[in-house]
mmCIF file of C-alpha atoms and ligand atoms in Angstrom:
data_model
loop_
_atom_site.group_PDB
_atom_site.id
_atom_site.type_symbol
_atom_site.label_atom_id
_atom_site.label_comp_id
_atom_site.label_asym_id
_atom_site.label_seq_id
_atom_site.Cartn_x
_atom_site.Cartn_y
_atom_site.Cartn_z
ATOM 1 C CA UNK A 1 -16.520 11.971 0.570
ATOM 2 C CA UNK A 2 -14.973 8.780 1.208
ATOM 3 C CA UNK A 3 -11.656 8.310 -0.756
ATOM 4 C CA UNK A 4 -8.319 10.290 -0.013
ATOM 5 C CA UNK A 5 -8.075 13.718 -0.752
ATOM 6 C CA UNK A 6 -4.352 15.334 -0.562
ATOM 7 C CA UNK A 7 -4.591 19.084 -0.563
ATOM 8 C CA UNK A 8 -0.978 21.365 -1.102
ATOM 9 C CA UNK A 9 0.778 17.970 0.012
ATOM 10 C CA UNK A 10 4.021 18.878 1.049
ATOM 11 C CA UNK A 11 7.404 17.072 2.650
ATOM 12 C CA UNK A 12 10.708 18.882 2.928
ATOM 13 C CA UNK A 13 13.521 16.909 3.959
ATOM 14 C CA UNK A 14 16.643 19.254 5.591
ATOM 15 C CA UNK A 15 20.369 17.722 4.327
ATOM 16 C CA UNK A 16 22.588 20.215 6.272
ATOM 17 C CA UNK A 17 21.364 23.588 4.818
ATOM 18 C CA UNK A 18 19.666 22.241 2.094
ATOM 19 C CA UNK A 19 16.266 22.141 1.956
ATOM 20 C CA UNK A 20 14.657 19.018 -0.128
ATOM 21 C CA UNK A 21 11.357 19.298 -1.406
ATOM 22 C CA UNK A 22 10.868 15.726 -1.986
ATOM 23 C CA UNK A 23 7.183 16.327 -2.125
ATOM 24 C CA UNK A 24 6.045 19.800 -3.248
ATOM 25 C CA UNK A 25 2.799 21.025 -2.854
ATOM 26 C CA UNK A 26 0.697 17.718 -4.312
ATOM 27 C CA UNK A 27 -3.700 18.368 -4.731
ATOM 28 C CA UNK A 28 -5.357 14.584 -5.871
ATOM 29 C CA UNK A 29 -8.439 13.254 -5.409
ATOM 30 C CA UNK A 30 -8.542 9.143 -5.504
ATOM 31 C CA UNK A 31 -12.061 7.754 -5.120
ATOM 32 C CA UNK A 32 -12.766 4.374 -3.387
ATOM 33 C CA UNK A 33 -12.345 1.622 -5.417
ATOM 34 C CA UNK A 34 -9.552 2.995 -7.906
ATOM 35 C CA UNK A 35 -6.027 1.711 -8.304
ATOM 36 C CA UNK A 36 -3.206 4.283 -8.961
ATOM 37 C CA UNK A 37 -0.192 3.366 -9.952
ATOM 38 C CA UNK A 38 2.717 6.048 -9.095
ATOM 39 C CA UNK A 39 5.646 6.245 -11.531
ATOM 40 C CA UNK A 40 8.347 8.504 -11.689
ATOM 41 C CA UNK A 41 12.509 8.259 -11.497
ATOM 42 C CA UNK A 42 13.789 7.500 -8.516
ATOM 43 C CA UNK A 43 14.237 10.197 -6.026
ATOM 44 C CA UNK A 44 10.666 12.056 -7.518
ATOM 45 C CA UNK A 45 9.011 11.436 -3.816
ATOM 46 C CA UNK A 46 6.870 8.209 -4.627
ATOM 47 C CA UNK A 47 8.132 6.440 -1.773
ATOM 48 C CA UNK A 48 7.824 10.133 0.249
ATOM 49 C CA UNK A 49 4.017 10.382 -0.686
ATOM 50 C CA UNK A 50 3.028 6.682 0.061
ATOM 51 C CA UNK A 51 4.395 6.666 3.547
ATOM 52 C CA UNK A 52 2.558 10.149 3.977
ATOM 53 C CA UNK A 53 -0.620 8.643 2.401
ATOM 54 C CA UNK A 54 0.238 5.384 4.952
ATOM 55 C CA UNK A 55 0.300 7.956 7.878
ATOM 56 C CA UNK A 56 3.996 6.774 8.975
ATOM 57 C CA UNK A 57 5.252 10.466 7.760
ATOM 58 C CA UNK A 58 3.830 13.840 9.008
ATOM 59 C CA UNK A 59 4.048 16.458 5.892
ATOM 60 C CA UNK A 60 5.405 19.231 6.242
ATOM 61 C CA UNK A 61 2.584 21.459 4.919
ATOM 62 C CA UNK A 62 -0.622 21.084 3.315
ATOM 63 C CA UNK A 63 -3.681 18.474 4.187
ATOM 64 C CA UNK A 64 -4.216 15.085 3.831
ATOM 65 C CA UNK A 65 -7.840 13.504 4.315
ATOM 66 C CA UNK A 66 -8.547 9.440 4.547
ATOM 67 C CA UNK A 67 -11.998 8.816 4.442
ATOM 68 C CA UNK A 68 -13.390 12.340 5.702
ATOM 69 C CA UNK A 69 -10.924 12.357 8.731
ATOM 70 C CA UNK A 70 -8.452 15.622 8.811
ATOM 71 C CA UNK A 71 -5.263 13.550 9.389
ATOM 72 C CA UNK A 72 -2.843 16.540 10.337
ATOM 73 C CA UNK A 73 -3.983 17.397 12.643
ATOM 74 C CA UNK A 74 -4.789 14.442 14.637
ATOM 75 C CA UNK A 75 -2.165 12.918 17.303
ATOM 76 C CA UNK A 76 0.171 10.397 17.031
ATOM 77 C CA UNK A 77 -1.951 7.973 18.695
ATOM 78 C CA UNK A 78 -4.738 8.727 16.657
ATOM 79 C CA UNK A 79 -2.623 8.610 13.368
ATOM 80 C CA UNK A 80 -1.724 5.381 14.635
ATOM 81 C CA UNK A 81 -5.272 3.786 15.197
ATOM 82 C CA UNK A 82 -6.658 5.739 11.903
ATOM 83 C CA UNK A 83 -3.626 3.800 10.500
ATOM 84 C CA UNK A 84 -4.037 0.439 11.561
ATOM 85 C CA UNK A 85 -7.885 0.818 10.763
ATOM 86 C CA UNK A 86 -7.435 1.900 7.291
ATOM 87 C CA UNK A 87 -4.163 0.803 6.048
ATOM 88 C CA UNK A 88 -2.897 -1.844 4.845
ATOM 89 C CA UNK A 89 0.738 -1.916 3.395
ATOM 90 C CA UNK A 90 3.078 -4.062 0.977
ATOM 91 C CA UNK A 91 6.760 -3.407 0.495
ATOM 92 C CA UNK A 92 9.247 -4.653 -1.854
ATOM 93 C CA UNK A 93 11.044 -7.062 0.944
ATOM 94 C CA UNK A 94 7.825 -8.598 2.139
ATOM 95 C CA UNK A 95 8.792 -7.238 5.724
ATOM 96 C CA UNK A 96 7.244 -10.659 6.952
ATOM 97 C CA UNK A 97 8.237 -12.272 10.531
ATOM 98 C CA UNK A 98 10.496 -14.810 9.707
ATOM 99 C CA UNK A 99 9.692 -16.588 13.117
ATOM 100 C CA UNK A 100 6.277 -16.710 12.132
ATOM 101 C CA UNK A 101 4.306 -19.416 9.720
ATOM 102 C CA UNK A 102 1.997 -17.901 7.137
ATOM 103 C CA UNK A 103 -1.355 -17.964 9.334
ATOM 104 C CA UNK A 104 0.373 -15.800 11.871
ATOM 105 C CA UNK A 105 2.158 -13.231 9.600
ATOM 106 C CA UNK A 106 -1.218 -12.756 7.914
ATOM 107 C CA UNK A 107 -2.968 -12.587 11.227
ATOM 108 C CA UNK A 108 -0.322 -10.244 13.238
ATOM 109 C CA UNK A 109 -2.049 -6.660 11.900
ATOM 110 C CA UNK A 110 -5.141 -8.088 14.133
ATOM 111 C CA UNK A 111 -3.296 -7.644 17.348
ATOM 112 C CA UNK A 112 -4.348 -4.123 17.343
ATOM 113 C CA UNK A 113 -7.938 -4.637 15.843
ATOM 114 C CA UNK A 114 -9.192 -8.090 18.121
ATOM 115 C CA UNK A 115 -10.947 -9.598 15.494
ATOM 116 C CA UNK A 116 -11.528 -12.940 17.156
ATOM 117 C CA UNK A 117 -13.050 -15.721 15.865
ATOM 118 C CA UNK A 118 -14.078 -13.528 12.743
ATOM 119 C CA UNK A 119 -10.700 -12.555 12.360
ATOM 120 C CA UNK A 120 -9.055 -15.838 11.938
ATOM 121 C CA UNK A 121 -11.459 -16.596 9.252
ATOM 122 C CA UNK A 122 -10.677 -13.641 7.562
ATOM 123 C CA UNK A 123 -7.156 -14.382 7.667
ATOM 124 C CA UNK A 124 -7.736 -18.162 5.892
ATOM 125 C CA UNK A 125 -10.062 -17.342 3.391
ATOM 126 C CA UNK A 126 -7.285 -14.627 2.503
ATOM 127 C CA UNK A 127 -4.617 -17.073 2.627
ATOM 128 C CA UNK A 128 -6.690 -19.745 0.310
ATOM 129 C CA UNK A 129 -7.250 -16.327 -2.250
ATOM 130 C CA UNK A 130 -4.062 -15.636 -2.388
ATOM 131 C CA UNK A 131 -3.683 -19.785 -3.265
ATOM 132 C CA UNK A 132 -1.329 -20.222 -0.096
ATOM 133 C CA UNK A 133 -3.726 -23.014 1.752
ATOM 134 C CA UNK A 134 -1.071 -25.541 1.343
ATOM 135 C CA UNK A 135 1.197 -23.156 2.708
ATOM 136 C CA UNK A 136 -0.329 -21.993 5.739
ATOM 137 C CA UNK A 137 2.138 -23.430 8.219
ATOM 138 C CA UNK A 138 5.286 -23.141 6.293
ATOM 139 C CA UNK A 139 8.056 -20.037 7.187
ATOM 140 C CA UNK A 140 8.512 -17.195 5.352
ATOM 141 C CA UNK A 141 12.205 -19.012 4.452
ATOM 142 C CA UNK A 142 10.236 -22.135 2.907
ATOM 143 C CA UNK A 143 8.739 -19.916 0.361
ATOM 144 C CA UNK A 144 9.755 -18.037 -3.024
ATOM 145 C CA UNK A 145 9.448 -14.799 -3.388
ATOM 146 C CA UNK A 146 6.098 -14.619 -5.132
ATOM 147 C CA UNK A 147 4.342 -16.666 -2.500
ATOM 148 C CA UNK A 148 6.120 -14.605 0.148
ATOM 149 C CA UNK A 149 4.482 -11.113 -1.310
ATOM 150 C CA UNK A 150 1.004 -13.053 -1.787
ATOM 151 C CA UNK A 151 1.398 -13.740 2.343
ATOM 152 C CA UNK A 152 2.146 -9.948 2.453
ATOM 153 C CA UNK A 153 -0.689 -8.967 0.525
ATOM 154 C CA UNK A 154 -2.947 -11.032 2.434
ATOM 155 C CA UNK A 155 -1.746 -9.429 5.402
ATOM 156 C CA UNK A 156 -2.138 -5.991 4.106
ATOM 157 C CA UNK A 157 -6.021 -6.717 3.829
ATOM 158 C CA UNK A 158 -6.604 -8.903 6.475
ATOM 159 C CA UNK A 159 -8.383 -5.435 8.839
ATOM 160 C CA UNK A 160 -10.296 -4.809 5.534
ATOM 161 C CA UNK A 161 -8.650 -1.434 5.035
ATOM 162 C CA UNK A 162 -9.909 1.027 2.656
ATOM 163 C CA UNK A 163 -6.532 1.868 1.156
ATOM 164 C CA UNK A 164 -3.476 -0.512 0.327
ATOM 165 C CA UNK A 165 0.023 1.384 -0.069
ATOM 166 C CA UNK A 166 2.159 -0.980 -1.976
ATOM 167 C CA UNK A 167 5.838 0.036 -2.898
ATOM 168 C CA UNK A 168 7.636 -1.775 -5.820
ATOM 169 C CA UNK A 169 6.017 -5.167 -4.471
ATOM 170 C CA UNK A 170 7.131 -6.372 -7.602
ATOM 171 C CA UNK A 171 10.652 -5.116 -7.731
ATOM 172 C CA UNK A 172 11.823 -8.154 -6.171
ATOM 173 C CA UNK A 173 10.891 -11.005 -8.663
ATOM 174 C CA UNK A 174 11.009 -12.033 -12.121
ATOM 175 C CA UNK A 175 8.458 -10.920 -15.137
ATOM 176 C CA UNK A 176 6.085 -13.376 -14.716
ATOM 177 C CA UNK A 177 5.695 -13.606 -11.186
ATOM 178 C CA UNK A 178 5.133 -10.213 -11.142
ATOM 179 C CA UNK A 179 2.389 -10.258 -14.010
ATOM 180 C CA UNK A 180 1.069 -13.099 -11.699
ATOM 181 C CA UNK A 181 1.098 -10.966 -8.352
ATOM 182 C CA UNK A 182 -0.882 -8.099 -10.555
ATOM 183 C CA UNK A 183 -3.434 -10.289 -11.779
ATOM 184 C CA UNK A 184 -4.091 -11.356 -8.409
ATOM 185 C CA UNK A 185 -4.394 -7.164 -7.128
ATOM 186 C CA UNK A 186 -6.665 -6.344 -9.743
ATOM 187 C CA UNK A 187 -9.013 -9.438 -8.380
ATOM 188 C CA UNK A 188 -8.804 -8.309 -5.146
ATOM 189 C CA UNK A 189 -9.084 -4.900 -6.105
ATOM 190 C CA UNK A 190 -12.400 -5.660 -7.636
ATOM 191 C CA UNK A 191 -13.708 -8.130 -5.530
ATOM 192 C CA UNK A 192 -12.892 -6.100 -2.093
ATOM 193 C CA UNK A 193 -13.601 -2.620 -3.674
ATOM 194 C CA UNK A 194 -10.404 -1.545 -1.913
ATOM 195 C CA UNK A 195 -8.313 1.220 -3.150
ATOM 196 C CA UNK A 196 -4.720 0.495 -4.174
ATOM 197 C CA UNK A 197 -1.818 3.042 -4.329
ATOM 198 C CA UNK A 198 1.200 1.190 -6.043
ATOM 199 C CA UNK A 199 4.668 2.340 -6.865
ATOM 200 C CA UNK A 200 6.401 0.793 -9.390
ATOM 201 C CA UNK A 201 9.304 1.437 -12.140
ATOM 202 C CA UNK A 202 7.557 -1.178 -14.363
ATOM 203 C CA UNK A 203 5.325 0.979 -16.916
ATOM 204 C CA UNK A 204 3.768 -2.244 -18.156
ATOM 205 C CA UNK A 205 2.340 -2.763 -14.787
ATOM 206 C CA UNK A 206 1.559 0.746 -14.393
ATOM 207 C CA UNK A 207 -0.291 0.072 -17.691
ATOM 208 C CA UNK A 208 -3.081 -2.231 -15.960
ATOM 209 C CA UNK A 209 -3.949 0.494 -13.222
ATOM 210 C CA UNK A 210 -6.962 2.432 -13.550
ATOM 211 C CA UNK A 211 -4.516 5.669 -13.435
ATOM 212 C CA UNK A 212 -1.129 6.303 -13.515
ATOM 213 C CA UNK A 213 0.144 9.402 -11.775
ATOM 214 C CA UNK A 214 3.884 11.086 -12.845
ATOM 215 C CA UNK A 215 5.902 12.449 -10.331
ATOM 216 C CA UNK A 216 9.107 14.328 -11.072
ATOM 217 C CA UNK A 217 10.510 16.115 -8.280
ATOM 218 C CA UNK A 218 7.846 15.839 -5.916
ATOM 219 C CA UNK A 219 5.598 17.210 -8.325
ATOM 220 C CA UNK A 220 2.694 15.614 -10.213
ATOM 221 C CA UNK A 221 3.705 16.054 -13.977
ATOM 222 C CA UNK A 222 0.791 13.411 -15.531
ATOM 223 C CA UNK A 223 -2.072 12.102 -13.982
ATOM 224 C CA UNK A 224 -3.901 9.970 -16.817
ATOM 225 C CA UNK A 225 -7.436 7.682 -16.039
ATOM 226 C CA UNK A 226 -7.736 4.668 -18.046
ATOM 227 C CA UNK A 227 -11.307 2.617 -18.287
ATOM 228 C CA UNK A 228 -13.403 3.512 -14.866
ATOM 229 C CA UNK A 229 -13.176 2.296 -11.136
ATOM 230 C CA UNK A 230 -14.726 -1.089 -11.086
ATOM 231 C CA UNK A 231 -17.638 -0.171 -8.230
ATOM 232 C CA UNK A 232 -18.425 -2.733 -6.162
HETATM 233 P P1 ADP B 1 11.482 7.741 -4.752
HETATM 234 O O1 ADP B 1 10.745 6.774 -3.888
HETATM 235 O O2 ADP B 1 10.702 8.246 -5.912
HETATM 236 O O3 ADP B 1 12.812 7.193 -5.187
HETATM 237 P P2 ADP B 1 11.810 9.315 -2.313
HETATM 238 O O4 ADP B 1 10.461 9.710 -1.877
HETATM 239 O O5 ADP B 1 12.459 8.176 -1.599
HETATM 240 O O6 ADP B 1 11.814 9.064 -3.890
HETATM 241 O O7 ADP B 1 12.781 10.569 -2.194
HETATM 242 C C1 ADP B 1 12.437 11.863 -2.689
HETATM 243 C C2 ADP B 1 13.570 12.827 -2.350
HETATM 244 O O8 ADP B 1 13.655 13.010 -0.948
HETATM 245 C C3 ADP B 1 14.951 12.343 -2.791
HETATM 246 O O9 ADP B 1 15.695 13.469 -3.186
HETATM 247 C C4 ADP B 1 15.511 11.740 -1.542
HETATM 248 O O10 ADP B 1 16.914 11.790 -1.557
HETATM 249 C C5 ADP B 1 14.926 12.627 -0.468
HETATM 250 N N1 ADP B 1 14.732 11.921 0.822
HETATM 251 C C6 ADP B 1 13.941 10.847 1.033
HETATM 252 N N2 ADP B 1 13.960 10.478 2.331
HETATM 253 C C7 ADP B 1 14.800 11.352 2.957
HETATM 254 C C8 ADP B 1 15.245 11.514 4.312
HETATM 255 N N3 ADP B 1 14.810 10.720 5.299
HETATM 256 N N4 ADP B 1 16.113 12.516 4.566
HETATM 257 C C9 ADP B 1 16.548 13.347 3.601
HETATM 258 N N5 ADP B 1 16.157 13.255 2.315
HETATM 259 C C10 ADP B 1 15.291 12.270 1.981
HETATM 260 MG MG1 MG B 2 11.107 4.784 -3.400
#
């Protein structure tokens, strides 16, 4: 089936003799279309299971499946293509080019997917859904910090991905920008059909997901639906 499937998901971390189990032995299912948030303390492996979900981390046992393909197995240069196919991602510091004007940032994923003319299209209608038209030429440093994460979010979708990793993209700004930057996930998130993972601390964000998911040292504790998937 489509979706991500994580089977025994497992990362151990080594500290001088000690072994961490910052992810330990995780089985989920998350259809297309839903969006999870991930909550948990810090240090309970959020961060750990959305860079193995975002292919940047190889676990250290168990099986992890994006859209039917086996991903453990593959090599690093077809994690890497599998990755920039399917993934998009958002961080807490933007992680935008600062040499780079808005159109570009949200068009720089495309270097490895050669869009073209489509591409560039793609990459302004974004940019005018995020409401960044008038922006489209400024700098990252001409920006606040809301606008910046709209250009990152943007960019994260900009190859159509199937999956969206997004960790503590809030954490960075104030209440209301961050209510405004969830409004504007769950659109896209319905509109695109696109499957979000987000980590946050904030359990009134959590709150608007269509499932929240409880880690506590690297475990799943909770896992808890709310309302359906919107399909597409
Ligand atoms: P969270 O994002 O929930 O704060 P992390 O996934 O970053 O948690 O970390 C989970 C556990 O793994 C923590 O105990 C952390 O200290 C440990 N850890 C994370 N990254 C590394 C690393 N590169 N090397 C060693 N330990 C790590
Ligand atoms: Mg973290």
């Amino acid at each position: 089936m489509a979706g991500v499937e994580l089977v025994g998901l497992t990362k151990n971390y080594k500290r001088g003799q000690e072994i961490i189990r910052a992810l330990d032995g995780v089985t989920l299912d998350i259809a297309p279309g839903e969006f999870v948030a991930v909550v948990g303390r810090s240090g309970s492996g959020k961060t750990t299971m959305l860079d193995l979900l975002g292919l940047l981390l190889k676990p250290t046992a168990g099986s992890l499946i994006i859209d039917d393909v086996e991903t453990t197995s593959l090599s690093d240069r077809q994690r890497a293509h599998l990755r920039a196919r399917k993934v998009g991602f958002v961080f807490q510091e933007y992680n935008l080019l600062s040499g780079l004007n808005v159109f570009e940032n949200v068009m720089l994923p495309q270097r490895y997917a050669k869009d073209g003319e489509a591409g560039r299209k793609r990459a302004i209608d974004l940019i005018d859904r995020v409401g960044l038209s008038d922006r489209i030429k400024h700098r990252p440093t001409e920006l606040s910090g809301g606008q910046m994460q709209r250009v990152a979010i943007a960019r994260s979708m900009v190859n159509r991905p199937s999956l969206i990793l997004l960790d503590e993209p809030t954490g960075a700004v104030d209440t209301e920008t961050a209510q405004q930057l969830v409004d504007l996930l769950k659109l896209l998130n319905r509109q695109e059909g696109v499957t979000l993972v987000l980590v946050t601390h904030d359990l009134d964000i959590a709150a608007q997901t269509t499932r929240q998911i409880r880690l506590k040292d690297g475990k799943v504790v909770s896992d808890e639906r709310v309302g359906e998937a919107v399909p597409v």
